[in-house]
Coordinates of C-alpha atoms and ligand atoms in Angstrom, one line a residue:
M958 CA 0.0 0.0 0.0
I959 CA 2.7 2.5 1.0
H960 CA 4.6 1.5 -2.1
R961 CA 1.7 2.1 -4.4
S962 CA 0.6 5.5 -3.1
A963 CA 4.3 6.6 -3.3
F964 CA 4.2 5.3 -6.9
F965 CA 1.1 7.3 -7.8
A966 CA 2.5 10.4 -6.2
V967 CA 5.6 10.1 -8.4
T968 CA 3.7 9.5 -11.6
A969 CA 1.4 12.4 -10.8
L970 CA 4.4 14.7 -10.4
A971 CA 5.9 13.4 -13.6
A972 CA 2.6 14.1 -15.5
V973 CA 2.6 17.6 -14.2
A974 CA 6.2 18.2 -15.1
C975 CA 6.0 16.9 -18.7
N976 CA 2.4 17.5 -19.4
S977 CA 2.5 14.6 -21.8
P978 CA 0.2 11.6 -22.0
V979 CA 3.2 9.2 -22.4
A980 CA 4.2 10.0 -18.8
Q981 CA 0.9 8.7 -17.5
A982 CA 1.3 5.4 -19.2
P983 CA 2.4 3.5 -16.0
T984 CA -1.0 4.3 -14.3
A985 CA -2.5 1.9 -16.9
Q986 CA -1.0 -1.0 -15.1
P987 CA -3.4 -3.4 -13.5
A988 CA -4.4 -2.6 -10.0
G989 CA -2.0 -4.2 -7.5
A990 CA 0.9 -4.2 -9.9
A991 CA 4.3 -3.7 -8.5
P992 CA 5.8 -0.2 -8.5
A993 CA 7.8 0.5 -11.7
A994 CA 11.1 0.9 -9.9
K995 CA 10.8 -2.5 -8.2
A996 CA 9.3 -4.3 -11.2
A997 CA 12.5 -6.0 -12.3
E998 CA 12.9 -7.7 -8.8
T999 CA 9.4 -8.5 -7.8
D1000 CA 7.3 -9.0 -10.9
T1001 CA 8.1 -12.6 -11.7
G1002 CA 4.7 -13.4 -13.2
G1003 CA 4.5 -14.3 -16.9
S1004 CA 6.2 -16.9 -18.8
A1005 CA 8.7 -14.6 -20.6
K1006 CA 10.3 -13.7 -17.3
G1007 CA 10.1 -17.2 -15.9
D1008 CA 12.8 -18.6 -18.2
F1009 CA 15.9 -18.1 -16.2
G1010 CA 18.2 -19.8 -18.7
P1011 CA 19.6 -23.3 -18.9
P1012 CA 19.8 -25.5 -15.8
V1013 CA 22.8 -25.0 -13.5
G1014 CA 24.7 -27.8 -11.7
A1015 CA 24.0 -31.6 -11.4
P1016 CA 20.4 -32.9 -11.9
V1017 CA 18.3 -33.0 -8.8
E1018 CA 16.0 -35.9 -7.9
A1019 CA 12.6 -34.5 -6.8
Q1020 CA 11.4 -35.7 -3.4
L1021 CA 7.8 -36.6 -3.8
T1022 CA 5.4 -36.8 -0.9
T1023 CA 2.1 -38.5 -0.1
A1024 CA -0.8 -36.3 1.1
P1025 CA -1.1 -34.6 3.5
E1026 CA 2.7 -34.1 3.5
V1027 CA 4.4 -31.5 1.4
P1028 CA 8.0 -31.7 0.2
A1029 CA 10.4 -29.2 1.8
A1030 CA 11.1 -25.9 -0.1
T1031 CA 13.7 -26.3 -2.9
G1032 CA 15.8 -23.6 -1.3
R1033 CA 17.5 -23.1 -4.6
K1034 CA 18.5 -19.8 -6.1
Q1035 CA 19.3 -21.0 -9.6
P1036 CA 17.4 -23.1 -12.1
A1037 CA 18.1 -26.8 -12.0
K1038 CA 17.3 -29.9 -14.0
V1039 CA 14.9 -31.8 -11.8
V1040 CA 14.1 -35.5 -12.4
V1041 CA 10.6 -36.7 -11.4
D1042 CA 9.8 -40.4 -11.2
L1043 CA 6.2 -41.2 -10.8
E1044 CA 4.6 -44.6 -11.0
V1045 CA 1.0 -45.3 -11.7
R1046 CA -0.6 -48.0 -9.6
E1047 CA -4.1 -49.4 -9.6
V1048 CA -4.8 -50.3 -6.0
V1049 CA -7.8 -51.4 -3.9
L1050 CA -8.1 -49.1 -0.8
P1051 CA -10.9 -48.3 1.6
I1052 CA -12.9 -45.3 0.4
S1053 CA -14.9 -45.4 3.6
E1054 CA -15.3 -47.7 6.6
G1055 CA -15.6 -51.3 5.2
V1056 CA -16.0 -50.0 1.6
Q1057 CA -13.3 -51.0 -0.9
Y1058 CA -12.7 -49.2 -4.2
T1059 CA -10.2 -49.7 -7.0
F1060 CA -8.4 -46.5 -7.3
W1061 CA -6.1 -45.6 -10.1
T1062 CA -3.3 -43.5 -8.6
F1063 CA -0.1 -41.5 -9.3
G1064 CA 2.1 -43.2 -6.7
G1065 CA -0.2 -45.5 -4.7
H1066 CA -2.6 -43.0 -3.1
V1067 CA -5.2 -40.4 -3.9
P1068 CA -4.3 -37.7 -4.5
G1069 CA -1.0 -38.4 -6.4
R1070 CA 2.4 -37.5 -5.1
F1071 CA 3.1 -33.8 -4.4
I1072 CA 5.8 -32.4 -6.8
R1073 CA 7.7 -29.3 -5.8
V1074 CA 10.0 -27.4 -8.2
R1075 CA 11.2 -23.8 -8.7
Q1076 CA 10.2 -21.5 -11.5
G1077 CA 12.7 -21.8 -14.3
D1078 CA 13.5 -25.4 -13.5
T1079 CA 13.7 -27.9 -16.3
V1080 CA 11.7 -31.0 -15.4
E1081 CA 12.6 -34.4 -16.8
F1082 CA 9.5 -36.4 -16.2
H1083 CA 9.5 -40.2 -16.1
L1084 CA 6.0 -41.8 -16.0
K1085 CA 5.9 -45.5 -15.2
N1086 CA 2.9 -47.8 -15.5
H1087 CA 3.2 -50.7 -13.1
P1088 CA 3.2 -54.2 -14.8
D1089 CA 0.2 -55.4 -12.7
N1090 CA -2.0 -52.5 -13.9
K1091 CA -4.8 -53.2 -16.4
M1092 CA -5.1 -49.8 -18.1
P1093 CA -2.9 -47.5 -20.1
H1094 CA -2.4 -44.0 -18.5
N1095 CA -0.7 -40.7 -19.2
I1096 CA -0.3 -37.3 -17.5
D1097 CA -1.4 -33.8 -18.2
L1098 CA 0.3 -31.2 -15.9
H1099 CA -1.3 -27.8 -15.9
A1100 CA 2.1 -26.4 -15.2
V1101 CA 3.4 -27.4 -18.6
T1102 CA 3.5 -25.0 -21.5
G1103 CA 3.0 -27.2 -24.5
P1104 CA 0.1 -29.0 -26.2
G1105 CA -1.7 -31.4 -24.0
G1106 CA 0.4 -30.5 -21.0
G1107 CA 2.5 -33.7 -21.5
A1108 CA -0.4 -36.0 -22.2
A1109 CA 0.6 -36.7 -25.8
S1110 CA 4.1 -37.5 -24.8
S1111 CA 3.3 -39.7 -21.9
F1112 CA 0.8 -42.4 -23.1
T1113 CA 2.1 -45.5 -21.3
A1114 CA 0.9 -49.1 -21.5
P1115 CA 1.1 -51.4 -18.4
G1116 CA 4.7 -52.5 -17.8
H1117 CA 6.0 -49.5 -19.8
A1118 CA 7.6 -46.1 -19.1
S1119 CA 7.7 -42.9 -20.9
Q1120 CA 9.7 -39.7 -20.6
F1121 CA 9.3 -36.0 -21.6
T1122 CA 10.9 -32.7 -20.5
F1123 CA 9.4 -29.3 -19.8
K1124 CA 10.5 -26.0 -18.5
A1125 CA 8.4 -24.7 -15.6
L1126 CA 7.9 -21.1 -16.9
N1127 CA 5.0 -20.0 -14.6
R1128 CA 5.0 -20.0 -10.8
G1129 CA 1.9 -21.3 -9.1
L1130 CA 0.2 -24.4 -7.8
Y1131 CA -1.1 -26.6 -10.6
V1132 CA -3.2 -29.7 -10.9
Y1133 CA -2.0 -32.7 -12.8
H1134 CA -4.2 -35.5 -14.0
C1135 CA -4.5 -38.5 -16.3
A1136 CA -5.9 -37.7 -19.7
T1137 CA -6.4 -41.2 -21.2
A1138 CA -9.8 -42.0 -22.6
P1139 CA -12.3 -42.2 -21.1
V1140 CA -10.7 -39.2 -19.4
G1141 CA -13.6 -38.7 -16.9
M1142 CA -13.3 -42.2 -15.6
H1143 CA -9.5 -42.0 -15.1
I1144 CA -10.0 -38.8 -13.1
A1145 CA -13.0 -40.2 -11.2
N1146 CA -10.8 -43.1 -10.1
G1147 CA -8.4 -40.7 -8.4
M1148 CA -5.8 -39.8 -11.1
Y1149 CA -4.9 -36.3 -10.0
G1150 CA -2.4 -34.5 -7.8
L1151 CA -0.6 -31.2 -7.4
I1152 CA 2.7 -29.7 -8.6
L1153 CA 3.9 -26.5 -7.0
V1154 CA 6.2 -24.2 -9.0
E1155 CA 7.8 -22.0 -6.4
P1156 CA 8.5 -18.4 -7.2
P1157 CA 12.3 -17.8 -7.6
E1158 CA 12.5 -16.3 -4.2
G1159 CA 10.5 -19.1 -2.6
L1160 CA 7.3 -18.8 -0.6
P1161 CA 7.4 -17.0 2.8
P1162 CA 8.2 -19.5 5.6
V1163 CA 5.3 -20.9 7.7
D1164 CA 5.1 -23.4 10.5
H1165 CA 3.2 -26.1 8.6
E1166 CA 2.4 -26.8 5.0
Y1167 CA -0.2 -29.5 4.2
Y1168 CA -1.6 -31.0 1.0
V1169 CA -5.4 -31.4 0.7
M1170 CA -7.1 -32.4 -2.5
Q1171 CA -10.8 -32.8 -3.1
G1172 CA -12.4 -35.3 -5.4
D1173 CA -15.8 -36.7 -6.2
F1174 CA -16.5 -40.5 -6.5
Y1175 CA -19.3 -42.5 -8.1
T1176 CA -20.0 -46.0 -6.8
V1177 CA -22.7 -48.5 -7.7
G1178 CA -23.6 -48.9 -4.1
K1179 CA -25.0 -46.2 -1.9
Y1180 CA -22.9 -44.0 0.4
R1181 CA -21.2 -46.3 3.0
E1182 CA -22.7 -49.5 1.5
K1183 CA -20.2 -52.0 2.6
G1184 CA -18.0 -54.3 0.5
P1185 CA -16.2 -53.8 -2.8
Q1186 CA -17.9 -51.1 -4.9
G1187 CA -17.5 -50.6 -8.6
F1188 CA -17.4 -47.3 -10.6
D1189 CA -20.8 -46.1 -11.8
M1190 CA -20.5 -44.4 -15.1
Q1191 CA -24.1 -43.2 -15.3
K1192 CA -23.9 -41.5 -11.9
A1193 CA -20.7 -39.8 -13.0
I1194 CA -22.3 -38.5 -16.2
E1195 CA -25.2 -37.2 -14.1
E1196 CA -22.7 -35.6 -11.7
N1197 CA -24.5 -37.4 -8.9
A1198 CA -21.6 -38.1 -6.6
T1199 CA -21.8 -40.9 -4.0
Y1200 CA -18.7 -39.6 -2.2
V1201 CA -17.0 -36.2 -2.1
L1202 CA -13.7 -36.6 -0.3
F1203 CA -10.5 -35.0 0.8
N1204 CA -7.5 -37.1 0.0
G1205 CA -9.3 -40.0 -1.3
S1206 CA -10.9 -41.5 1.8
E1207 CA -13.4 -40.6 4.5
A1208 CA -10.7 -41.4 7.0
S1209 CA -7.9 -39.4 5.5
L1210 CA -8.1 -36.3 7.7
V1211 CA -10.1 -37.3 10.7
G1212 CA -9.3 -38.7 14.2
D1213 CA -5.7 -39.8 14.4
N1214 CA -5.1 -38.6 10.8
A1215 CA -6.2 -35.0 11.5
L1216 CA -3.8 -32.2 10.5
K1217 CA -1.9 -30.8 13.5
A1218 CA -0.7 -27.4 14.7
K1219 CA -0.1 -25.4 17.9
V1220 CA -1.6 -22.2 19.1
G1221 CA 0.3 -19.3 17.5
E1222 CA 1.5 -21.2 14.5
T1223 CA 1.0 -20.4 10.9
V1224 CA -0.5 -23.0 8.5
R1225 CA -0.4 -23.1 4.7
L1226 CA -2.8 -25.4 2.9
F1227 CA -2.2 -26.4 -0.7
V1228 CA -5.7 -27.2 -1.7
G1229 CA -6.5 -28.8 -5.0
N1230 CA -9.7 -30.0 -6.6
G1231 CA -9.4 -33.0 -9.0
G1232 CA -13.1 -33.2 -9.7
P1233 CA -14.0 -34.8 -12.1
N1234 CA -17.2 -32.8 -11.8
L1235 CA -17.8 -30.7 -8.7
V1236 CA -16.6 -27.2 -7.8
S1237 CA -15.5 -27.0 -4.1
S1238 CA -16.6 -24.3 -1.7
F1239 CA -13.6 -24.8 0.7
H1240 CA -14.1 -23.6 4.2
V1241 CA -12.6 -24.3 7.6
I1242 CA -15.2 -24.1 10.4
G1243 CA -14.0 -21.7 13.1
E1244 CA -11.2 -20.0 11.0
V1245 CA -10.8 -17.1 8.7
F1246 CA -8.3 -17.4 5.9
D1247 CA -5.8 -14.6 6.5
R1248 CA -4.7 -15.0 2.9
V1249 CA -6.0 -16.9 -0.1
Y1250 CA -4.0 -17.1 -3.3
T1251 CA -7.2 -17.3 -5.3
E1252 CA -7.1 -20.0 -8.0
A1253 CA -3.5 -20.5 -6.9
G1254 CA -2.4 -17.4 -8.9
T1255 CA 0.2 -14.8 -8.0
R1256 CA -2.0 -12.4 -6.1
Y1257 CA -3.7 -13.0 -2.8
Q1258 CA -7.0 -12.0 -1.3
E1259 CA -7.3 -11.4 2.5
N1260 CA -9.8 -12.3 5.2
V1261 CA -11.7 -14.9 3.3
Q1262 CA -14.3 -17.3 4.8
T1263 CA -14.9 -19.7 1.9
T1264 CA -13.0 -20.0 -1.3
V1265 CA -14.1 -21.5 -4.6
I1266 CA -11.8 -24.1 -6.0
P1267 CA -12.7 -25.1 -9.5
S1268 CA -12.5 -28.6 -10.8
G1269 CA -9.0 -28.9 -12.2
G1270 CA -7.9 -25.9 -10.1
A1271 CA -6.2 -25.1 -6.8
A1272 CA -5.8 -22.5 -4.1
I1273 CA -3.2 -21.7 -1.5
V1274 CA -4.7 -20.8 1.8
E1275 CA -2.8 -19.4 4.8
F1276 CA -3.9 -18.6 8.3
K1277 CA -2.6 -18.4 11.9
V1278 CA -4.3 -20.5 14.5
E1279 CA -5.0 -18.5 17.7
V1280 CA -7.4 -20.7 19.7
P1281 CA -6.9 -24.4 20.5
G1282 CA -9.5 -27.1 19.5
T1283 CA -10.7 -29.0 16.4
Y1284 CA -11.2 -27.1 13.2
V1285 CA -13.3 -28.9 10.6
M1286 CA -12.5 -28.5 6.9
V1287 CA -15.5 -28.9 4.7
D1288 CA -16.8 -28.3 1.2
H1289 CA -19.5 -25.8 2.3
S1290 CA -21.9 -27.3 -0.2
I1291 CA -22.8 -28.9 3.1
F1292 CA -24.5 -32.1 2.2
R1293 CA -21.2 -33.2 0.7
A1294 CA -19.6 -32.7 4.1
F1295 CA -22.1 -34.5 6.3
N1296 CA -23.5 -37.0 3.8
K1297 CA -20.8 -37.7 1.3
G1298 CA -17.6 -37.5 3.3
A1299 CA -16.1 -34.0 2.5
L1300 CA -14.9 -33.4 6.0
G1301 CA -11.4 -33.2 7.5
M1302 CA -9.9 -31.9 10.7
L1303 CA -7.2 -29.6 11.9
K1304 CA -6.4 -30.2 15.6
V1305 CA -4.8 -27.2 17.3
E1306 CA -3.1 -27.8 20.7
G1307 CA -2.1 -25.2 23.2
E1308 CA -3.3 -22.9 26.0
A1309 CA -6.9 -21.7 26.0
R1310 CA -7.4 -18.1 24.8
K1311 CA -10.5 -17.1 26.8
D1312 CA -9.9 -13.5 25.7
L1313 CA -10.5 -14.6 22.1
Y1314 CA -13.1 -17.3 22.5
S1315 CA -14.9 -18.5 25.6
G1316 CA -17.0 -21.2 24.1
K1317 CA -16.8 -25.0 24.4
E1318 CA -15.4 -27.6 22.0
I1319 CA -17.2 -28.2 18.7
D1320 CA -17.4 -32.0 18.9
S1321 CA -21.1 -33.0 19.1
V1322 CA -22.3 -30.1 16.9
Y1323 CA -20.2 -30.7 13.8
L1324 CA -18.3 -33.9 14.1
A1325 CA -21.1 -36.4 14.6
D1326 CA -19.8 -40.0 14.8
K1327 CA -16.4 -38.7 13.7
A1328 CA -15.9 -37.3 17.2
S1329 CA -16.2 -40.7 18.8
P1330 CA -13.2 -42.6 20.2
S1331 CA -11.6 -44.0 17.1
G1332 CA -12.1 -47.6 16.3
V1333 CA -15.6 -48.5 17.5
V1334 CA -17.3 -48.2 14.1
Q1335 CA -14.3 -49.8 12.4
Q1336 CA -14.5 -52.7 14.9
A1337 CA -18.2 -53.4 14.2
T1338 CA -17.6 -53.1 10.4
A1339 CA -14.7 -55.6 10.6
E1340 CA -16.6 -58.1 12.7
S1341 CA -19.6 -57.8 10.4
A1342 CA -17.4 -58.5 7.3
Q1343 CA -16.2 -61.7 9.0
G1344 CA -19.7 -62.7 10.0
T1345 CA -18.8 -62.5 13.7
L1346 CA -20.5 -59.2 14.7
S1347 CA -20.9 -59.2 18.5
K1348 CA -23.6 -57.4 20.5
S1349 CA -21.0 -55.4 22.3
A1350 CA -19.4 -54.2 19.1
Q1351 CA -22.9 -53.2 17.8
I1352 CA -23.6 -51.3 21.0
A1353 CA -20.3 -49.4 20.9
A1354 CA -20.7 -48.4 17.2
G1355 CA -24.4 -47.6 17.8
Q1356 CA -23.5 -45.3 20.7
A1357 CA -21.1 -43.3 18.5
L1358 CA -23.7 -43.1 15.7
F1359 CA -26.5 -42.2 18.2
Q1360 CA -24.5 -39.2 19.5
G1361 CA -24.0 -37.9 16.0
T1362 CA -27.6 -38.5 14.8
C1363 CA -30.3 -39.0 17.4
S1364 CA -28.9 -37.2 20.5
A1365 CA -29.7 -33.7 19.0
C1366 CA -33.4 -34.4 19.8
H1367 CA -33.6 -37.4 22.1
Q1368 CA -30.5 -36.1 24.2
A1369 CA -27.4 -38.0 25.0
D1370 CA -29.0 -39.6 28.1
G1371 CA -32.0 -40.8 26.0
K1372 CA -34.4 -38.8 28.2
G1373 CA -35.7 -36.5 25.5
L1374 CA -37.1 -33.0 26.3
P1375 CA -40.4 -32.5 28.0
N1376 CA -43.3 -31.9 25.6
V1377 CA -41.0 -31.8 22.6
F1378 CA -39.0 -35.0 22.1
P1379 CA -40.2 -38.3 23.7
P1380 CA -37.8 -40.3 25.8
L1381 CA -36.1 -43.4 24.5
A1382 CA -34.9 -44.2 28.0
G1383 CA -37.5 -46.7 29.5
S1384 CA -39.9 -45.9 26.6
D1385 CA -43.0 -48.2 26.6
F1386 CA -43.5 -47.4 22.9
L1387 CA -40.0 -48.6 22.1
N1388 CA -40.0 -51.7 24.1
A1389 CA -43.4 -53.0 23.1
D1390 CA -42.8 -53.5 19.4
K1391 CA -39.4 -54.0 17.8
A1392 CA -40.4 -53.6 14.2
R1393 CA -42.4 -50.5 14.9
A1394 CA -39.4 -49.0 16.7
I1395 CA -37.0 -49.8 13.9
G1396 CA -39.5 -48.1 11.6
M1397 CA -39.0 -44.8 13.4
P1398 CA -35.5 -44.0 12.1
L1399 CA -36.3 -45.8 8.8
N1400 CA -39.6 -44.1 7.9
G1401 CA -40.0 -41.3 10.4
R1402 CA -43.3 -40.4 12.0
T1403 CA -45.7 -37.4 12.3
G1404 CA -48.8 -36.9 14.4
P1405 CA -49.8 -37.7 18.0
I1406 CA -47.8 -40.4 19.8
T1407 CA -48.1 -41.5 23.4
V1408 CA -44.9 -42.5 25.3
N1409 CA -45.1 -43.5 29.0
G1410 CA -48.5 -41.8 29.3
Q1411 CA -47.4 -38.5 27.8
T1412 CA -48.7 -37.4 24.4
Y1413 CA -46.3 -35.7 21.9
N1414 CA -47.4 -34.3 18.6
S1415 CA -44.5 -33.5 16.4
V1416 CA -42.3 -34.8 13.6
M1417 CA -39.5 -37.2 13.5
P1418 CA -37.9 -37.0 10.0
P1419 CA -36.8 -40.3 8.4
M1420 CA -33.1 -40.8 8.9
S1421 CA -32.5 -41.4 5.2
Q1422 CA -28.7 -41.1 5.5
L1423 CA -28.4 -44.2 7.6
N1424 CA -27.8 -47.6 6.0
D1425 CA -29.0 -50.9 7.4
D1426 CA -25.9 -51.6 9.5
E1427 CA -26.0 -48.2 11.1
I1428 CA -29.7 -48.4 12.0
A1429 CA -29.2 -51.9 13.4
N1430 CA -26.3 -50.7 15.6
I1431 CA -28.1 -47.6 16.8
M1432 CA -31.2 -49.6 17.7
T1433 CA -29.2 -52.2 19.5
Y1434 CA -27.5 -49.5 21.5
V1435 CA -30.8 -47.9 22.3
Y1436 CA -32.3 -51.2 23.4
N1437 CA -29.3 -52.0 25.6
S1438 CA -29.2 -48.6 27.4
W1439 CA -31.2 -46.7 30.0
G1440 CA -33.1 -49.7 31.4
N1441 CA -34.6 -50.8 28.0
S1442 CA -35.4 -54.4 27.1
G1443 CA -32.0 -55.5 25.9
K1444 CA -33.1 -56.6 22.4
Q1445 CA -30.6 -57.0 19.5
V1446 CA -31.3 -55.7 16.0
S1447 CA -29.6 -57.2 12.9
A1448 CA -28.9 -55.5 9.6
A1449 CA -30.9 -58.2 7.9
E1450 CA -34.0 -57.3 10.0
V1451 CA -33.6 -53.6 9.0
K1452 CA -33.2 -54.6 5.3
A1453 CA -36.3 -56.7 5.4
L1454 CA -38.3 -53.9 7.0
R1455 CA -36.9 -51.4 4.6
A1456 CA -38.3 -53.5 1.7
S1457 CA -41.7 -54.3 3.3
T1458 CA -42.4 -50.7 4.5
Q1459 CA -41.5 -48.9 1.3
A1460 CA -45.1 -47.6 0.9
E1461 CA -44.9 -46.0 4.3
R1462 CA -41.9 -44.0 3.6
P1463 CA -42.5 -40.3 2.7
Q1464 CA -41.8 -39.3 -0.8
G1465 CA -38.2 -38.0 -1.1
A1466 CA -36.8 -40.2 1.6
A1467 CA -34.1 -42.6 0.4
H1468 CA -35.1 -46.1 -0.6
Ligands
CU2549 CU1 -5.2 -43.0 -16.3

């Protein structure tokens, strides 16, 4: 700001002195452009100025990282030849608890390995396609200046390798992705990642840098339907995502996998969006972004709440964490966060700052079952897959799910709220008829209902987001808590009831 007003003062004087339109030419620069005197040092944007000549010194091997890790700064002051080795692997990984998906990956995980180079570097790119793979693949890096971004030069059959070289002319954070037909399918299966081209002077130092990349996924089965799930081309064409995820799995950035920082530290997120279809409204609940390099370009915006990240685009987000606690990263197209998995966490440790925030922890409001002690839902899922699901595992998983789903109304102690929400604790309605009780979360209910002699007249919406396993575990927990009858509910019972009560379900509730 100081620079710019000084600059305008100088040009104004010059204009007066010469009284010539030529002298005013500098004011035609775009807003925010560097002062003319400093342009040579600071204005590194633009490909013409990004070619700093031939590489200097011995070739450097790029250190690639798996998300959420980011490679260290290059620390170099001169252009180098950088060798990047990236191997495509087709791998089966959990996309959600107990749900397996065949991902196509750049380096074994989604998103692909993070690549970090410096503007002016010459990148020698080696793409390998693992012999066990079934598909041909290639790579299109948005940082490449040249037709196809490398795609035409890198088509690689299984068991083969290819090589091409490009000069990183433009600074910025760029998406790379596979561009082999059918392109949408390769991207939908996870074939994308980020390459950072540092400005020549490097990025300002921060305490933590993390790599987060969103993607949308399309499975034949419903959200969280267990077992191996295939890719659903029709859903992909209709842009009807089953999952919207950060870093390729619902578990990537929650619980023990949460990002970490300490009070007073600065955090930089390299956020990408692989798509294939959806635009992200990236937001961190409880934080304001001090700086956002919008669309990962050269200029930054300040004090941003939510930033748009296009499919095939990126943003660099920076903020300082002042208050300890859990910060939830979401796509603020909010059904994606709570019903499709687009949710991650940043855990900040340190002394409370009551002067800045007096409130309590976020857990039950925003985190739902993800706030539970890790492992209980996993345990039930694993036992269920082996056909050895125990009542105790069902109860533990059901409790976690109940806290995130039912406790908002029926309360954590199951006692409900007088005249508004009926109790589940010691409920005669619940204990008298198991099928009728299971039908409550399955189909919802409106109109008068009498529980323990008290009449309520309200609405319970169908819990359409819950699958058969989840309802079975919740109901088993409810039946085995607060003096209730101790019944057990199986997923098969829920499934049968779901089929036989289809006509009772309100229109618009899931099937
Ligand atoms: Cu591919």
